[in-house]
mmCIF file of C-alpha atoms in Angstrom:
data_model
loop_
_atom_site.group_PDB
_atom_site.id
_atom_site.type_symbol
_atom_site.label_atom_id
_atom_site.label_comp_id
_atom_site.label_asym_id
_atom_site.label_seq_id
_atom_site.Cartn_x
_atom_site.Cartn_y
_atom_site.Cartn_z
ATOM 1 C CA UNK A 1 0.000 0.000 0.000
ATOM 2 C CA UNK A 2 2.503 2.661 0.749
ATOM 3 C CA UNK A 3 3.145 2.623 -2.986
ATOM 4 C CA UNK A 4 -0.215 3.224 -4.405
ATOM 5 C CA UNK A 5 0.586 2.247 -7.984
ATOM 6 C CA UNK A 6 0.782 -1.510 -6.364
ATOM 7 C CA UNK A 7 -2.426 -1.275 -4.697
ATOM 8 C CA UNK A 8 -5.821 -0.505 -6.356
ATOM 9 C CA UNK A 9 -8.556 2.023 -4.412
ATOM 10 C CA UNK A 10 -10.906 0.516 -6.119
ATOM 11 C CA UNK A 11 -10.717 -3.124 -4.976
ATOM 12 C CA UNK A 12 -9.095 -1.807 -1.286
ATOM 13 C CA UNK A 13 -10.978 1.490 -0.071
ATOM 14 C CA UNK A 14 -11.173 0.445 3.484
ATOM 15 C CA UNK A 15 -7.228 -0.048 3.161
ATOM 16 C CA UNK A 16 -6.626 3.467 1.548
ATOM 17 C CA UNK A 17 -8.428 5.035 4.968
ATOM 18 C CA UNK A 18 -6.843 3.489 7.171
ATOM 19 C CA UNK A 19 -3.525 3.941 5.551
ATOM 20 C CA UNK A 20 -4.518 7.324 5.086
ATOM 21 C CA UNK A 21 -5.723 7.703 8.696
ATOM 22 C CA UNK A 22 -2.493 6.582 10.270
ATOM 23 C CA UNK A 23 -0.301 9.047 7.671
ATOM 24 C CA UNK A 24 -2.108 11.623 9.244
ATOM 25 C CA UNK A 25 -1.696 11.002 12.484
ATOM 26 C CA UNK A 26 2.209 10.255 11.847
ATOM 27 C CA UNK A 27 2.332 13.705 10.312
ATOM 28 C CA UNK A 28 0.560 15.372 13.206
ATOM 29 C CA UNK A 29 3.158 14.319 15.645
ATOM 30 C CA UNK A 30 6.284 14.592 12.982
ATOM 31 C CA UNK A 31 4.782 17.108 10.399
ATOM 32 C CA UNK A 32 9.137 18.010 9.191
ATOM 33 C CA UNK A 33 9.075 14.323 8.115
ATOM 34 C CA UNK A 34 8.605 13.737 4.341
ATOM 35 C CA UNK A 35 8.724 10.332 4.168
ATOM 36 C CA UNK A 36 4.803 10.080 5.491
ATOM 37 C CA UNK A 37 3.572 12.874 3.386
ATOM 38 C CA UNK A 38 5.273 11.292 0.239
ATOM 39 C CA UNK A 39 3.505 8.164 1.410
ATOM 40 C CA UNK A 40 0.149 9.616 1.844
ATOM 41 C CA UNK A 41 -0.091 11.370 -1.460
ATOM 42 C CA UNK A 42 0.567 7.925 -2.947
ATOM 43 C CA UNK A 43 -2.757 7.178 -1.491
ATOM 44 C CA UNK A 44 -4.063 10.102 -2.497
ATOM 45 C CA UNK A 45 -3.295 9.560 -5.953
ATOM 46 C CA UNK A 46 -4.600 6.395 -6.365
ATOM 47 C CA UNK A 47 -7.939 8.268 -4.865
ATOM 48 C CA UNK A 48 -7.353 10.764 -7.530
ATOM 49 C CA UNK A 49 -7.205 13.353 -4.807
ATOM 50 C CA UNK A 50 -4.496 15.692 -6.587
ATOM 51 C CA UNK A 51 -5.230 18.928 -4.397
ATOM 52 C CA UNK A 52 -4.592 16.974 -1.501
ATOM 53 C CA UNK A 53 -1.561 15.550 -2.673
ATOM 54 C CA UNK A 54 -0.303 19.285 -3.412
ATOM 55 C CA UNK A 55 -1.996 20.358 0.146
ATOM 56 C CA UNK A 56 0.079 17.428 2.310
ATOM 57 C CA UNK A 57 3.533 17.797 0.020
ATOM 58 C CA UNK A 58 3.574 22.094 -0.252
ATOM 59 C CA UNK A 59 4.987 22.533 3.547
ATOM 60 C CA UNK A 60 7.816 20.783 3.128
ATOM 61 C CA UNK A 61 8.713 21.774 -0.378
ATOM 62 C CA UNK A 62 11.384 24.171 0.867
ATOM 63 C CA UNK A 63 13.056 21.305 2.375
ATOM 64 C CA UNK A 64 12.670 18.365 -0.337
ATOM 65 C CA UNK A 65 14.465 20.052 -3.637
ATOM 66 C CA UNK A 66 17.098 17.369 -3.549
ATOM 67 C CA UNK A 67 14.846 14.377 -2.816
ATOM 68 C CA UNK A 68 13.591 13.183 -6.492
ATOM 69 C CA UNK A 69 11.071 10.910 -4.587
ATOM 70 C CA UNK A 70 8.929 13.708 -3.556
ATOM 71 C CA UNK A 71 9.911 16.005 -6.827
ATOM 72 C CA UNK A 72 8.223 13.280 -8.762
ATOM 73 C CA UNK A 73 4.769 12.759 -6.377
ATOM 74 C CA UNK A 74 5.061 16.496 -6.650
ATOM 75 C CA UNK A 75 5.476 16.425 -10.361
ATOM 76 C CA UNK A 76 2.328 14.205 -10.359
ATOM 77 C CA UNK A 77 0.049 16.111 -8.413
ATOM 78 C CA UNK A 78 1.015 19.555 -10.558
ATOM 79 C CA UNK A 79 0.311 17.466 -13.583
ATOM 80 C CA UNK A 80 -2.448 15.775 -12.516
ATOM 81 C CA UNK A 81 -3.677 19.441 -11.470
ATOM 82 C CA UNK A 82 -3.639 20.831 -14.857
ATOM 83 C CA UNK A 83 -0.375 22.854 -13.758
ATOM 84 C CA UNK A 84 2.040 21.003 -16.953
ATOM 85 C CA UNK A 85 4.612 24.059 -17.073
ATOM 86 C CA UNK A 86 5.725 23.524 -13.345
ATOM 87 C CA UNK A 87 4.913 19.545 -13.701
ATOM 88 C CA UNK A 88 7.967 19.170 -16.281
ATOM 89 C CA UNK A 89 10.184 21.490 -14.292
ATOM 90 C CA UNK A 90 9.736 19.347 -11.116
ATOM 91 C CA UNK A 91 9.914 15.542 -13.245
ATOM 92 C CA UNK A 92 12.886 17.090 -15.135
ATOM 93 C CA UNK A 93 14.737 17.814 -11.713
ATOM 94 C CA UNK A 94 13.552 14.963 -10.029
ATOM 95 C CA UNK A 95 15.125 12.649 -13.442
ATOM 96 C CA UNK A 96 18.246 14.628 -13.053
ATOM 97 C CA UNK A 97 18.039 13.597 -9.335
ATOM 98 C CA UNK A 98 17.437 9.944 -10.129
ATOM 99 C CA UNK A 99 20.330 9.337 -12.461
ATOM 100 C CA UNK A 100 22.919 9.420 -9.256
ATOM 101 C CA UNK A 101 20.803 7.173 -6.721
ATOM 102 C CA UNK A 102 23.479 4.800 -5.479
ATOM 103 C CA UNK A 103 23.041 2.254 -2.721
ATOM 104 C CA UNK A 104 24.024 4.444 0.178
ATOM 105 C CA UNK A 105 21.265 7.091 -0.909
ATOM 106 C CA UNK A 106 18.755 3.949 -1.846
ATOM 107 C CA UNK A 107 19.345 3.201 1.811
ATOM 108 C CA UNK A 108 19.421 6.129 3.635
ATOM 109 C CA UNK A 109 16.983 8.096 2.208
ATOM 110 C CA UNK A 110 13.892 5.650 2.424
ATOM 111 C CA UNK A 111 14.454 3.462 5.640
ATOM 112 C CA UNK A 112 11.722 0.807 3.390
ATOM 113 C CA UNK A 113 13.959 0.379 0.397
ATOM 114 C CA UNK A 114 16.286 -2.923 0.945
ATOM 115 C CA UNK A 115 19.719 -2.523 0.159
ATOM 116 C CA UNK A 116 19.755 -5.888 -1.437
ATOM 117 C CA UNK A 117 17.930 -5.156 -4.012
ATOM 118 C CA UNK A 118 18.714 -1.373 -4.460
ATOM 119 C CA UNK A 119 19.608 -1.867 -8.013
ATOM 120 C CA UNK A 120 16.196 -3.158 -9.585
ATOM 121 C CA UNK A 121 14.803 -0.828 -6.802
ATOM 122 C CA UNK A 122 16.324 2.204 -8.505
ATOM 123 C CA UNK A 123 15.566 0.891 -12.230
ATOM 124 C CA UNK A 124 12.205 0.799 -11.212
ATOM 125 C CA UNK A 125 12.314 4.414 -9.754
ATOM 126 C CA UNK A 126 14.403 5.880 -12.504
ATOM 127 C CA UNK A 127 12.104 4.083 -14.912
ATOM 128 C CA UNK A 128 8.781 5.330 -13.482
ATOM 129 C CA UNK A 129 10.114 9.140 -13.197
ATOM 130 C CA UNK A 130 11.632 9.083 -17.149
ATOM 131 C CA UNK A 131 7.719 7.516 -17.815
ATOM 132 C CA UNK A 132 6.236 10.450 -15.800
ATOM 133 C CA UNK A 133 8.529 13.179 -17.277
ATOM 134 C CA UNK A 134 7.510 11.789 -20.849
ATOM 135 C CA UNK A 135 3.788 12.219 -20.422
ATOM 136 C CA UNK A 136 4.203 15.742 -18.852
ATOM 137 C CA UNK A 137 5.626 16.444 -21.746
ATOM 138 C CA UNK A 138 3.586 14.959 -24.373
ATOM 139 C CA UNK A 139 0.664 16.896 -22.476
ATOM 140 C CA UNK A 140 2.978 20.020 -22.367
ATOM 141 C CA UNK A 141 3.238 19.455 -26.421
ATOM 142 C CA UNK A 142 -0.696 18.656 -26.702
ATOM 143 C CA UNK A 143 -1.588 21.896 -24.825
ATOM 144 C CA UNK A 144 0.664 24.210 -26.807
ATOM 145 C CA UNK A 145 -0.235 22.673 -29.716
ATOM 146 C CA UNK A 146 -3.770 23.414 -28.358
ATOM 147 C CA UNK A 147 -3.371 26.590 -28.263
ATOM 148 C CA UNK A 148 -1.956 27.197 -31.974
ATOM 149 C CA UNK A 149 -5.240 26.419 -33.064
ATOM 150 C CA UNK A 150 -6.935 28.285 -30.889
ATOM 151 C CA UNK A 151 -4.857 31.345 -32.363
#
């Protein structure tokens, strides 16, 4: 559940509130922590709740501008919220980002990702935020393009 693309709202609502439930409450006591708020907005894009995922990930933004796993759930949720401009700005930094994961960070910076298996891990990851830049893009390209024949 904690990565929503694994886990379908659909089939598992009950699961979705209490996961959601319990990322609140973990944020209430620890609201610095990103690690629950990158967490919930999974959830809350599988609910296709994309101003909530904004709402829970904007107070930490400051802090997270080096992470590329909440540039991309942030990337998502700008996307997702008809914001494409600032959607492909965040994916594109968040691919950079992705391109120098090594084990050490794989560890470190998500205490759930194993360390023997950080290199499928991080395929998967790097694979998923390239996939997510590409369609912020293509919608990028389909809304300028859009726009020329609205001209």
């Amino acid at each position: 559940l904690v990565y929503g693309f694994r886990a379908d709202f659909r089939k598992h609502p009950q699961d979705f509130e209490l996961a959601e439930k319990h990322f609140l409450q973990f944020i209430k006591y620890s609201s610095e922590s990103s690690w629950p708020r990158i967490d919930l907005s999974w959830v809350y894009f599988s609910k296709r709740e994309f101003a909530n995922m904004l709402a829970i990930l904007q107070p930490i933004y400051d802090q997270q501008q080096d992470n590329p796993w909440y540039l991309n759930m942030y990337g998502l949720a700008l996307m997702n919220s008809e914001k494409i401009e600032d959607a492909v700005d965040h994916l594109t930094r968040a691919n950079e980002l992705a391109r120098d994961i090594g084990v050490s960070q794989w560890d470190k910076v998500y205490p759930g990702n194993s360390p023997a298996d950080w290199e499928a891990g991080v395929q998967e990851f790097r694979k998923a935020v390239g996939l997510n830049l590409q369609l912020a893009e293509k919608r990028l390209q389909i809304d300028g393009d859009k726009d020329l024949n609205n001209t």
